[in-house]
JSON list of C-alpha atoms in Angstrom, two decimals:
[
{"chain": "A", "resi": 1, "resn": "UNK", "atom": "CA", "xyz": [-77.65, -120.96, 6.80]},
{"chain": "A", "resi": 2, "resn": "UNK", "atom": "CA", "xyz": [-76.94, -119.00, 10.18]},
{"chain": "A", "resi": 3, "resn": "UNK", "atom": "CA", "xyz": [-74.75, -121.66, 11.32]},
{"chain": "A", "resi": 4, "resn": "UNK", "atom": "CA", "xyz": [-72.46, -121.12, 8.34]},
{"chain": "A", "resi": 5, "resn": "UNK", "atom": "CA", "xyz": [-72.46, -117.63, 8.71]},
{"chain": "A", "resi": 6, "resn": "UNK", "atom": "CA", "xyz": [-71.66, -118.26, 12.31]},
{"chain": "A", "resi": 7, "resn": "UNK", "atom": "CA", "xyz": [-68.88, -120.80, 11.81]},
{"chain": "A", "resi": 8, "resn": "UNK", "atom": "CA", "xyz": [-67.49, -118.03, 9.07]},
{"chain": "A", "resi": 9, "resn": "UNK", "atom": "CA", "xyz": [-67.47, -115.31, 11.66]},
{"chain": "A", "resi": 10, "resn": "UNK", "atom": "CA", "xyz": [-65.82, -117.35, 14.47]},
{"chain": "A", "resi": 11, "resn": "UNK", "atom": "CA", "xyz": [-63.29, -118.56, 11.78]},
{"chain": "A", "resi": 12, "resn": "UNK", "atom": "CA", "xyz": [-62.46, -114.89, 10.71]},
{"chain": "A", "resi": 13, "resn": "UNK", "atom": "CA", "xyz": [-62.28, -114.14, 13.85]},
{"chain": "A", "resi": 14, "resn": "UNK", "atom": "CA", "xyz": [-59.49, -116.62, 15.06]},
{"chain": "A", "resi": 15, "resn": "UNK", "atom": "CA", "xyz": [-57.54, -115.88, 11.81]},
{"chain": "A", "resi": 16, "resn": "UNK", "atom": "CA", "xyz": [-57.10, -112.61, 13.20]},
{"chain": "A", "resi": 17, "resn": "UNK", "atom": "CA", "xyz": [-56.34, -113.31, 16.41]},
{"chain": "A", "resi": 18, "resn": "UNK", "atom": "CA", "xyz": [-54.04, -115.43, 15.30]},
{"chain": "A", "resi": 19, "resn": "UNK", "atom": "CA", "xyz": [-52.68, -112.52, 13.21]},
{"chain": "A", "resi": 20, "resn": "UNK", "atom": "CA", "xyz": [-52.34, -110.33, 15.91]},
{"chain": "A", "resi": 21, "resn": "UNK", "atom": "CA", "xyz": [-50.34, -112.74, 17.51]},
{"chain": "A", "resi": 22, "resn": "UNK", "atom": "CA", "xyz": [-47.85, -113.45, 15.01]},
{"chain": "A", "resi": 23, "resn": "UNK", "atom": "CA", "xyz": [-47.43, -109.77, 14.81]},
{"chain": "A", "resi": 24, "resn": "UNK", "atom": "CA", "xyz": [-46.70, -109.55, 18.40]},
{"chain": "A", "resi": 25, "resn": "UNK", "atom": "CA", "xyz": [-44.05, -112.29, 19.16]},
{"chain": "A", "resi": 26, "resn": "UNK", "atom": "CA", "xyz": [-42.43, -111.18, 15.74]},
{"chain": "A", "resi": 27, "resn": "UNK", "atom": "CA", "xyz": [-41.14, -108.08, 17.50]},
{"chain": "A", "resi": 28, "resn": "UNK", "atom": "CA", "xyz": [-40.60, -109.97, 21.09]},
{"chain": "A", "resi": 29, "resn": "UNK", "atom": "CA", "xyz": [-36.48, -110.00, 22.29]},
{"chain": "A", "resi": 30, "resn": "UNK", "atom": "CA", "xyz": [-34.79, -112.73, 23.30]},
{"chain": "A", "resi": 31, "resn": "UNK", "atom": "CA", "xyz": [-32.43, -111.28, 26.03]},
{"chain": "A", "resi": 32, "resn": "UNK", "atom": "CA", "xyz": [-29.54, -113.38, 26.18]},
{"chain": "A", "resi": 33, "resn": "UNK", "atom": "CA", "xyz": [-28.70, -111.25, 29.80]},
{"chain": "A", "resi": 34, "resn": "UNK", "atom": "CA", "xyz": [-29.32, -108.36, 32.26]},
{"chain": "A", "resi": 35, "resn": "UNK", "atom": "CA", "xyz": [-27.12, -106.48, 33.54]},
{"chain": "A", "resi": 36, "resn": "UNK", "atom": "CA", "xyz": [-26.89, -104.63, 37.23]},
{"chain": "A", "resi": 37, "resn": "UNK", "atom": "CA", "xyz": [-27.12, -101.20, 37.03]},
{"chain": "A", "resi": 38, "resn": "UNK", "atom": "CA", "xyz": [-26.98, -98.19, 38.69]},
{"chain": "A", "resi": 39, "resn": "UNK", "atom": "CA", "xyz": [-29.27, -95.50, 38.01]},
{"chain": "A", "resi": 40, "resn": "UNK", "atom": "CA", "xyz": [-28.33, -92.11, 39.05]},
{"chain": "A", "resi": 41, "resn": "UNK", "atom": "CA", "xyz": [-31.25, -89.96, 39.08]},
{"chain": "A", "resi": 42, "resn": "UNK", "atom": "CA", "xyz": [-32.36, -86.90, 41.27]},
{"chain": "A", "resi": 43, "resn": "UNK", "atom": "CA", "xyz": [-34.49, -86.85, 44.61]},
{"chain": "A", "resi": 44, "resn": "UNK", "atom": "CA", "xyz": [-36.81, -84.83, 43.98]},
{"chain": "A", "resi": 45, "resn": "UNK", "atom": "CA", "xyz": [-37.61, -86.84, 40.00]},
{"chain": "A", "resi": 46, "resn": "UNK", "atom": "CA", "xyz": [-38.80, -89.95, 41.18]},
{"chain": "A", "resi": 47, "resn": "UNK", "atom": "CA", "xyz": [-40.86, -90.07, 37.41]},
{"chain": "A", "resi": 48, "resn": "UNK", "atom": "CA", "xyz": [-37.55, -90.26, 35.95]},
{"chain": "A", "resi": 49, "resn": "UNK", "atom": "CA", "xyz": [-36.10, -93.61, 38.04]},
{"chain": "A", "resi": 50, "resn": "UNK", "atom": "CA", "xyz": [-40.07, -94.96, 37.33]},
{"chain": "A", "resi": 51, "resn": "UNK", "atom": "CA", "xyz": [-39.50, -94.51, 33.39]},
{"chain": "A", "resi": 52, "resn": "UNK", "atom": "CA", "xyz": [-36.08, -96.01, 33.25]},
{"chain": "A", "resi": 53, "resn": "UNK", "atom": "CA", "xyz": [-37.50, -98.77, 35.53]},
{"chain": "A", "resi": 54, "resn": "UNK", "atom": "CA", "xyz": [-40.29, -99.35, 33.00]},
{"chain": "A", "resi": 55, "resn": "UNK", "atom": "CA", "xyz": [-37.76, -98.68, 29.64]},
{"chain": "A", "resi": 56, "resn": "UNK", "atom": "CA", "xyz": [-34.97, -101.16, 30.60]},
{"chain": "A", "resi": 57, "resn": "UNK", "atom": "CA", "xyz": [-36.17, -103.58, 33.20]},
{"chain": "A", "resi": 58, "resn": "UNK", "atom": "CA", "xyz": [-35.89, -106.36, 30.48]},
{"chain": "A", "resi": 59, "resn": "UNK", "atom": "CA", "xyz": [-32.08, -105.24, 30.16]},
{"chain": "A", "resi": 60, "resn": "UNK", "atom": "CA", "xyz": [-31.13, -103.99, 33.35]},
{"chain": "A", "resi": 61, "resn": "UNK", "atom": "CA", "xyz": [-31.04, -105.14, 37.20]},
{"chain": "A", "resi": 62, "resn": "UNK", "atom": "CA", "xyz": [-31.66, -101.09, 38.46]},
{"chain": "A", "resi": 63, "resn": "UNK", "atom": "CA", "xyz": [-30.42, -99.97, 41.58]},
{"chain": "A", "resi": 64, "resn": "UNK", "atom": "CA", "xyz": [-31.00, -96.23, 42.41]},
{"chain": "A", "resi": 65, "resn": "UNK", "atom": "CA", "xyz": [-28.82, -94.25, 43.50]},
{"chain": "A", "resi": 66, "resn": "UNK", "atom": "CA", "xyz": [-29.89, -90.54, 44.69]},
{"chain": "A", "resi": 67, "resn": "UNK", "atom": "CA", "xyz": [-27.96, -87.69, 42.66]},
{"chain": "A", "resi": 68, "resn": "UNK", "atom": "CA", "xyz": [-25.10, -85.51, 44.48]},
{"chain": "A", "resi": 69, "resn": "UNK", "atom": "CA", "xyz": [-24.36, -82.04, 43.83]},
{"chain": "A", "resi": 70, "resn": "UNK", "atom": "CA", "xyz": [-23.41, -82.92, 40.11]},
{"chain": "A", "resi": 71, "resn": "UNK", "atom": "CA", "xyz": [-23.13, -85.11, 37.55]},
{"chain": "A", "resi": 72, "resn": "UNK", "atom": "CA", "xyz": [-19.56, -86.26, 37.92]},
{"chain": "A", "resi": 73, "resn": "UNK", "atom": "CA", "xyz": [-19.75, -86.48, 41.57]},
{"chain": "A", "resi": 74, "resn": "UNK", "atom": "CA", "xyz": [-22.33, -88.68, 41.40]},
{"chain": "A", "resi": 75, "resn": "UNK", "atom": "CA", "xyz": [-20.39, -90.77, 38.77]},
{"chain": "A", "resi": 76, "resn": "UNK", "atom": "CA", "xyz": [-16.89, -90.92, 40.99]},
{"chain": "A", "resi": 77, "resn": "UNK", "atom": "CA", "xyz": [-18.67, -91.73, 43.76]},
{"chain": "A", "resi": 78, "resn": "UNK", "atom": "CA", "xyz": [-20.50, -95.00, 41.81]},
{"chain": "A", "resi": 79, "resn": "UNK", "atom": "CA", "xyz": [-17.60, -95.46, 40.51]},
{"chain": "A", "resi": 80, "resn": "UNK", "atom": "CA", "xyz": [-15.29, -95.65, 43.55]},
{"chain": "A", "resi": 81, "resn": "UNK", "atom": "CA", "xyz": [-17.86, -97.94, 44.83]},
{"chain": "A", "resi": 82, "resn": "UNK", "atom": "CA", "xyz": [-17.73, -100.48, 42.00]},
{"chain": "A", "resi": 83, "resn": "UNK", "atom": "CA", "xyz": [-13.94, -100.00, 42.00]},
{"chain": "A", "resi": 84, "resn": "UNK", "atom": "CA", "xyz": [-13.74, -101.22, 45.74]},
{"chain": "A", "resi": 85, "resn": "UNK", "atom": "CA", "xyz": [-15.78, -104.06, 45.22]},
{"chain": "A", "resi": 86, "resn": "UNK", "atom": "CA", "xyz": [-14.98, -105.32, 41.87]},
{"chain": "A", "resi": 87, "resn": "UNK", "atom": "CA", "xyz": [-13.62, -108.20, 43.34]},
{"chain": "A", "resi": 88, "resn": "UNK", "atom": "CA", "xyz": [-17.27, -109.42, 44.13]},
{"chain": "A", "resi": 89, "resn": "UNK", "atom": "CA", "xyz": [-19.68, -107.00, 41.68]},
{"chain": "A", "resi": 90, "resn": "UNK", "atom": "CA", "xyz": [-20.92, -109.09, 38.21]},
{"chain": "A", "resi": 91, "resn": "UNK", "atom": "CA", "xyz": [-20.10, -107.38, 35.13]},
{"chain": "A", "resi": 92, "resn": "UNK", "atom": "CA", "xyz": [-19.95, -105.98, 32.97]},
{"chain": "A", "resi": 93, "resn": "UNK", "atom": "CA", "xyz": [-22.19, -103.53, 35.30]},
{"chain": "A", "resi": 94, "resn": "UNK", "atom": "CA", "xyz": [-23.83, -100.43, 33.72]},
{"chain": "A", "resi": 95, "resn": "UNK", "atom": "CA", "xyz": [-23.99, -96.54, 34.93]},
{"chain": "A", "resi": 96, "resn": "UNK", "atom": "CA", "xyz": [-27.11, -94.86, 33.74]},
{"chain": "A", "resi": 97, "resn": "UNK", "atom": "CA", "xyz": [-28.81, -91.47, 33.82]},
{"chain": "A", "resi": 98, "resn": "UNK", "atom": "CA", "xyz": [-32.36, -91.17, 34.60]},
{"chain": "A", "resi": 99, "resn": "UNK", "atom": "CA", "xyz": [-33.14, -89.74, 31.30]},
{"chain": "A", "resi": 100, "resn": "UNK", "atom": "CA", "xyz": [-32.01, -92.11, 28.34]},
{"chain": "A", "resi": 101, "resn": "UNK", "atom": "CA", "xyz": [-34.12, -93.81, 26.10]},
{"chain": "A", "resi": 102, "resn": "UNK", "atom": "CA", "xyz": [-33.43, -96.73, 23.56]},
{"chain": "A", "resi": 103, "resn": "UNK", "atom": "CA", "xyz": [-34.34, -96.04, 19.89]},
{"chain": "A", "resi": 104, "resn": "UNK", "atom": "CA", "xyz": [-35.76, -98.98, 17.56]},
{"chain": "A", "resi": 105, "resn": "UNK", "atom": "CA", "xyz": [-32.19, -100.97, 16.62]},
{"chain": "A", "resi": 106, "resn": "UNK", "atom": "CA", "xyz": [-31.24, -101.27, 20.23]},
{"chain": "A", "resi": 107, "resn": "UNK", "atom": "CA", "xyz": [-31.98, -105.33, 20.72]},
{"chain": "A", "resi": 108, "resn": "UNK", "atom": "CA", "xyz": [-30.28, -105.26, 17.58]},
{"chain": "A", "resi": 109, "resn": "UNK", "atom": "CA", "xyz": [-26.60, -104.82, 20.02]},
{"chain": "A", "resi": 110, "resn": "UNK", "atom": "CA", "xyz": [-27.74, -105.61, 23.00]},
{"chain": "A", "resi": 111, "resn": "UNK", "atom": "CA", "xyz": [-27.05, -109.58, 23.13]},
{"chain": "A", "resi": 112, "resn": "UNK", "atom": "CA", "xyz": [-23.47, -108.64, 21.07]},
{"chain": "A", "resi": 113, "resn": "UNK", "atom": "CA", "xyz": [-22.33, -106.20, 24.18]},
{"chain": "A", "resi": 114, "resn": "UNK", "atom": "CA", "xyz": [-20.81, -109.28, 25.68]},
{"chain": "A", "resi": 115, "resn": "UNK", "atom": "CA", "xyz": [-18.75, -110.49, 22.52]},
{"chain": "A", "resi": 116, "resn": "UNK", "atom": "CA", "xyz": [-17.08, -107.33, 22.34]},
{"chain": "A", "resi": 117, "resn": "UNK", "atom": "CA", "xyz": [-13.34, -108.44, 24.30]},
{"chain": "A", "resi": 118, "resn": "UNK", "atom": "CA", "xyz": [-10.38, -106.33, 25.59]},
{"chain": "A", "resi": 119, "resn": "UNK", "atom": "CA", "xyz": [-12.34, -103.30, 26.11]},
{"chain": "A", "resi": 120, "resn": "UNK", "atom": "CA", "xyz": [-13.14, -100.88, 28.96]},
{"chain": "A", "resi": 121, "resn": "UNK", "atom": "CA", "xyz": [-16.39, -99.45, 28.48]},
{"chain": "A", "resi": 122, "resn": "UNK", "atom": "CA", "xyz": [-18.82, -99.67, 26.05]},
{"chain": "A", "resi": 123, "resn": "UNK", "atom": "CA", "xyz": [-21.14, -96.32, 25.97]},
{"chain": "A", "resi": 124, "resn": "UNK", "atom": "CA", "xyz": [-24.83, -96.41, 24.36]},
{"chain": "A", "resi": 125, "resn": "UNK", "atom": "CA", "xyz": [-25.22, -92.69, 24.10]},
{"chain": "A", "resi": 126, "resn": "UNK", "atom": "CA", "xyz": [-22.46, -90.86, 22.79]},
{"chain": "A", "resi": 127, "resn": "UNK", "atom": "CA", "xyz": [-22.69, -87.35, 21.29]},
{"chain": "A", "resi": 128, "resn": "UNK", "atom": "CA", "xyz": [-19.79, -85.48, 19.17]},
{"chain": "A", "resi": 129, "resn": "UNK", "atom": "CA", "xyz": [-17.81, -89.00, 18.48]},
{"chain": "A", "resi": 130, "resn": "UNK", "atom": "CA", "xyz": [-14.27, -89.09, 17.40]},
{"chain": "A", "resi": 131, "resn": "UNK", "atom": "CA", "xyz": [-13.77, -92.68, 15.81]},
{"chain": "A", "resi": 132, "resn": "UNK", "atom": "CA", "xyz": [-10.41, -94.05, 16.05]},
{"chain": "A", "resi": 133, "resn": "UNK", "atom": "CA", "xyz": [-7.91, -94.98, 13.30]},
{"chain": "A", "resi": 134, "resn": "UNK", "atom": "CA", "xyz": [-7.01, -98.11, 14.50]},
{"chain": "A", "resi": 135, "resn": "UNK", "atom": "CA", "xyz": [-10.00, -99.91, 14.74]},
{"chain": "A", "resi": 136, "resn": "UNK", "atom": "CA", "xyz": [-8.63, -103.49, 16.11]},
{"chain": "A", "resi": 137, "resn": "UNK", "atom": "CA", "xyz": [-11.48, -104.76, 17.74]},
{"chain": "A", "resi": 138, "resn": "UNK", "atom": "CA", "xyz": [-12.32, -107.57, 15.78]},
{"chain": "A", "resi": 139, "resn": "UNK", "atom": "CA", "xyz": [-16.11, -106.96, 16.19]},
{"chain": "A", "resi": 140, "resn": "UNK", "atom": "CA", "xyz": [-17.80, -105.29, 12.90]},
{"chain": "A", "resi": 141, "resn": "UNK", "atom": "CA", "xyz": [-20.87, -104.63, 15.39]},
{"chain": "A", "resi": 142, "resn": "UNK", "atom": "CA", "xyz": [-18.74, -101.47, 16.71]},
{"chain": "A", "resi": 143, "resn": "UNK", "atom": "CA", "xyz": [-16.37, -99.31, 16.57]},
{"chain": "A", "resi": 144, "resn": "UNK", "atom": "CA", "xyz": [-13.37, -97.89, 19.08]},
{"chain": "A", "resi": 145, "resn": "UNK", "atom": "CA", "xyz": [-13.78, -93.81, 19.95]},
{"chain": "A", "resi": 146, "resn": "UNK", "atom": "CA", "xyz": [-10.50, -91.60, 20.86]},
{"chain": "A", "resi": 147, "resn": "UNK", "atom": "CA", "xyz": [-13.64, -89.54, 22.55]},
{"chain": "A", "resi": 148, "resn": "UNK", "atom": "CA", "xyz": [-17.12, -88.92, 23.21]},
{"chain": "A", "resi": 149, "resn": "UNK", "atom": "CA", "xyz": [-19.18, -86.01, 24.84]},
{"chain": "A", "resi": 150, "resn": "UNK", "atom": "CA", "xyz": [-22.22, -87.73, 27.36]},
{"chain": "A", "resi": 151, "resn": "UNK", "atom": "CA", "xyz": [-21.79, -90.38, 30.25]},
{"chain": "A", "resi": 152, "resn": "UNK", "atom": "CA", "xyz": [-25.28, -90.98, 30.25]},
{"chain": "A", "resi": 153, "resn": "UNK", "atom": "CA", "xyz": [-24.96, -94.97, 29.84]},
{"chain": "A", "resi": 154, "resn": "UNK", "atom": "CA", "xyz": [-21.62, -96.62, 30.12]},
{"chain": "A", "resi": 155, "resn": "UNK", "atom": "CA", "xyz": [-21.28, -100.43, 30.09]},
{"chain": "A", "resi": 156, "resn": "UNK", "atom": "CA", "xyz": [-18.39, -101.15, 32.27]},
{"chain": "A", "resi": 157, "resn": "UNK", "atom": "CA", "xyz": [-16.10, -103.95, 31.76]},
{"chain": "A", "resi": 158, "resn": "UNK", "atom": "CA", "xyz": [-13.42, -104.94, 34.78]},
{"chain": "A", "resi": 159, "resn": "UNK", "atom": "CA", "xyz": [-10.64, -104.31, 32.63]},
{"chain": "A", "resi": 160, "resn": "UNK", "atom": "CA", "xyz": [-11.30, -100.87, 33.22]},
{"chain": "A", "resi": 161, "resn": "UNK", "atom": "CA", "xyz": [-11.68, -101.19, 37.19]},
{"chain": "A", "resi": 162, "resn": "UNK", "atom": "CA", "xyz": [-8.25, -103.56, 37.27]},
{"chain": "A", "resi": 163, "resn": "UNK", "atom": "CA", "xyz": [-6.36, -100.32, 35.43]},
{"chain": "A", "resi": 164, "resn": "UNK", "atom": "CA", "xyz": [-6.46, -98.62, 38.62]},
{"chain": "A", "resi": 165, "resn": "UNK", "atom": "CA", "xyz": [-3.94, -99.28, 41.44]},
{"chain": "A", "resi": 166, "resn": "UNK", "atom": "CA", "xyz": [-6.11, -96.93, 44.00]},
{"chain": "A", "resi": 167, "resn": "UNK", "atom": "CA", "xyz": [-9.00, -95.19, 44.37]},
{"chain": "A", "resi": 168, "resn": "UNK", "atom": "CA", "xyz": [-6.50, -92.23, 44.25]},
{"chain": "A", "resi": 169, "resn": "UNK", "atom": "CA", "xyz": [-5.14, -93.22, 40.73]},
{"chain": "A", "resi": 170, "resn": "UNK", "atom": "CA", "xyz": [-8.96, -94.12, 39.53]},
{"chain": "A", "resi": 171, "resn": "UNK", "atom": "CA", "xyz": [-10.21, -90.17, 40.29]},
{"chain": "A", "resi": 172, "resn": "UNK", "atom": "CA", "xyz": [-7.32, -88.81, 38.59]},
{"chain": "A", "resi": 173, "resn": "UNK", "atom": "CA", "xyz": [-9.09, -89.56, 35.70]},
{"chain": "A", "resi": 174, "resn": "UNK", "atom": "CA", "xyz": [-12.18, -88.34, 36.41]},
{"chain": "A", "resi": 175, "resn": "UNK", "atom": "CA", "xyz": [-12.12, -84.37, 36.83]},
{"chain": "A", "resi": 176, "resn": "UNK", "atom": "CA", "xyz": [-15.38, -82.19, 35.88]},
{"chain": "A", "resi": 177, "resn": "UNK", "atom": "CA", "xyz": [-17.03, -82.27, 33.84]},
{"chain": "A", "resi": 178, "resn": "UNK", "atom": "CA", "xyz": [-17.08, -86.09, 33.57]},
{"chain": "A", "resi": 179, "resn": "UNK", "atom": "CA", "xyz": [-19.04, -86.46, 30.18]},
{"chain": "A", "resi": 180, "resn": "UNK", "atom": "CA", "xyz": [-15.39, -85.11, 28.84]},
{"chain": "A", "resi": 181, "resn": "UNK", "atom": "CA", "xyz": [-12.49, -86.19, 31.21]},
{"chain": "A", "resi": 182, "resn": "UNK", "atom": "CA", "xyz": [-12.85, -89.19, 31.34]},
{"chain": "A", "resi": 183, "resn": "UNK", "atom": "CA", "xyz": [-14.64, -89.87, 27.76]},
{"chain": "A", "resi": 184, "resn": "UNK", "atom": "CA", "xyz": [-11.91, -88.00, 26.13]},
{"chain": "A", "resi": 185, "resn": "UNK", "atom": "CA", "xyz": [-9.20, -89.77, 27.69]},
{"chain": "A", "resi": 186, "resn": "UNK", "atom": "CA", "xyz": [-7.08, -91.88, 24.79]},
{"chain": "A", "resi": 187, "resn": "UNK", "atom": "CA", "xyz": [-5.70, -94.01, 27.89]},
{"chain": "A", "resi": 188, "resn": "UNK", "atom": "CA", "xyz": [-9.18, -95.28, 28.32]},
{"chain": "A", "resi": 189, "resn": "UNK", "atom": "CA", "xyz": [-10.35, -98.14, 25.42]},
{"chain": "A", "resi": 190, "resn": "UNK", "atom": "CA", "xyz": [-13.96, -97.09, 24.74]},
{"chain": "A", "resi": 191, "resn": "UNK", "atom": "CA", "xyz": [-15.75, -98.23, 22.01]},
{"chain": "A", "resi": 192, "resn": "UNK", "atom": "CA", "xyz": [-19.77, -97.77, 20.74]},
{"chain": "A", "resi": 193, "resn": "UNK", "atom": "CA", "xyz": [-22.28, -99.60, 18.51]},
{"chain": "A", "resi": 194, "resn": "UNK", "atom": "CA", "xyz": [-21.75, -98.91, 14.56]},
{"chain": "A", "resi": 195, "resn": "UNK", "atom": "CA", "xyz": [-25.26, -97.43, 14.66]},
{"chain": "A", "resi": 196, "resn": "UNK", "atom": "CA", "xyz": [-27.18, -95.39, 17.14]},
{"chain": "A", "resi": 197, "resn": "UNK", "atom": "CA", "xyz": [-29.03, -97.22, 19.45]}
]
């Protein structure tokens, strides 16, 4: 009689490991990419590059870059960079803040970022959205924005990059605050997932 009882308890006990592990690989992503990244975050918040190492390392290749004075300096000068070598960079290539977190439908978009065509940036945080009338993007996954408020994680594709004859013509468009300039700029074909991510 112990022996049954014994096979009974192992036998419960595999049924819910096995459980457990259905559970587990049902909410497992298959990333169809990463993307390289640039991170900008501030000296003296290491904490912060550590957490968006830890939240997007599946997603993203991270490179930190150490904060200047501001916000949009620090995005010219990454972008001036990418712009100068875009001949050689892999994108699209991402520029995120060190404080952005993805909510629960984010996998949901993330392996349709590279379906979306004929588009400069794609941005995964936007605040105080204006969606465009013409919505020609052929992609019901998202939607094109006339403008956006926060540059806190922009997808760049090289269409945007080839736009610019110079450096000198590329920071013409980006005056201070950034998160407005150039997000508000109708010149600039921006678009962002149907739902927040």
């Amino acid at each position: 009689m112990n022996i049954i009882y014994l096979i009974l308890f192992i036998l419960i006990i595999v049924i819910i490991l096995l459980i457990i592990n259905c559970i587990k690989n049902k909410d497992k992503f298959n990333n169809l990419h990463k993307l390289n990244a640039y991170c900008i975050n501030l000296k003296n918040k290491p904490q912060n590059f550590n957490f968006i190492n830890n939240e997007w390392s599946n997603y993203l290749n991270i490179n930190r870059f150490i904060a200047l004075d501001n916000c949009t300096k620090s995005h010219r000068f990454l972008l001036n960079y990418i712009w100068r070598n875009k001949e050689t960079l892999k994108f699209p290539i991402v520029i995120i803040e060190d404080d952005v977190y993805k909510l629960n439908n984010f996998d949901k978009y993330w392996n349709l970022i590279l379906d979306v065509k004929n588009i400069d940036y794609i941005t995964l945080d936007c605040f105080l959205i204006k969606i465009s009338k013409n919505q020609n993007l052929n992609n019901n996954n998202f939607v094109l924005l006339d403008k956006h408020n926060q540059a806190g994680f922009i997808i760049y594709f090289k269409q945007f990059f080839d736009k610019f004859k110079s450096i000198n013509h590329l920071n013409t468009y980006i005056k201070e605050p950034i998160d407005i300039s150039l997000t508000h700029n109708k010149k600039i074909i921006k678009a962002t997932p149907i739902e927040q991510i």
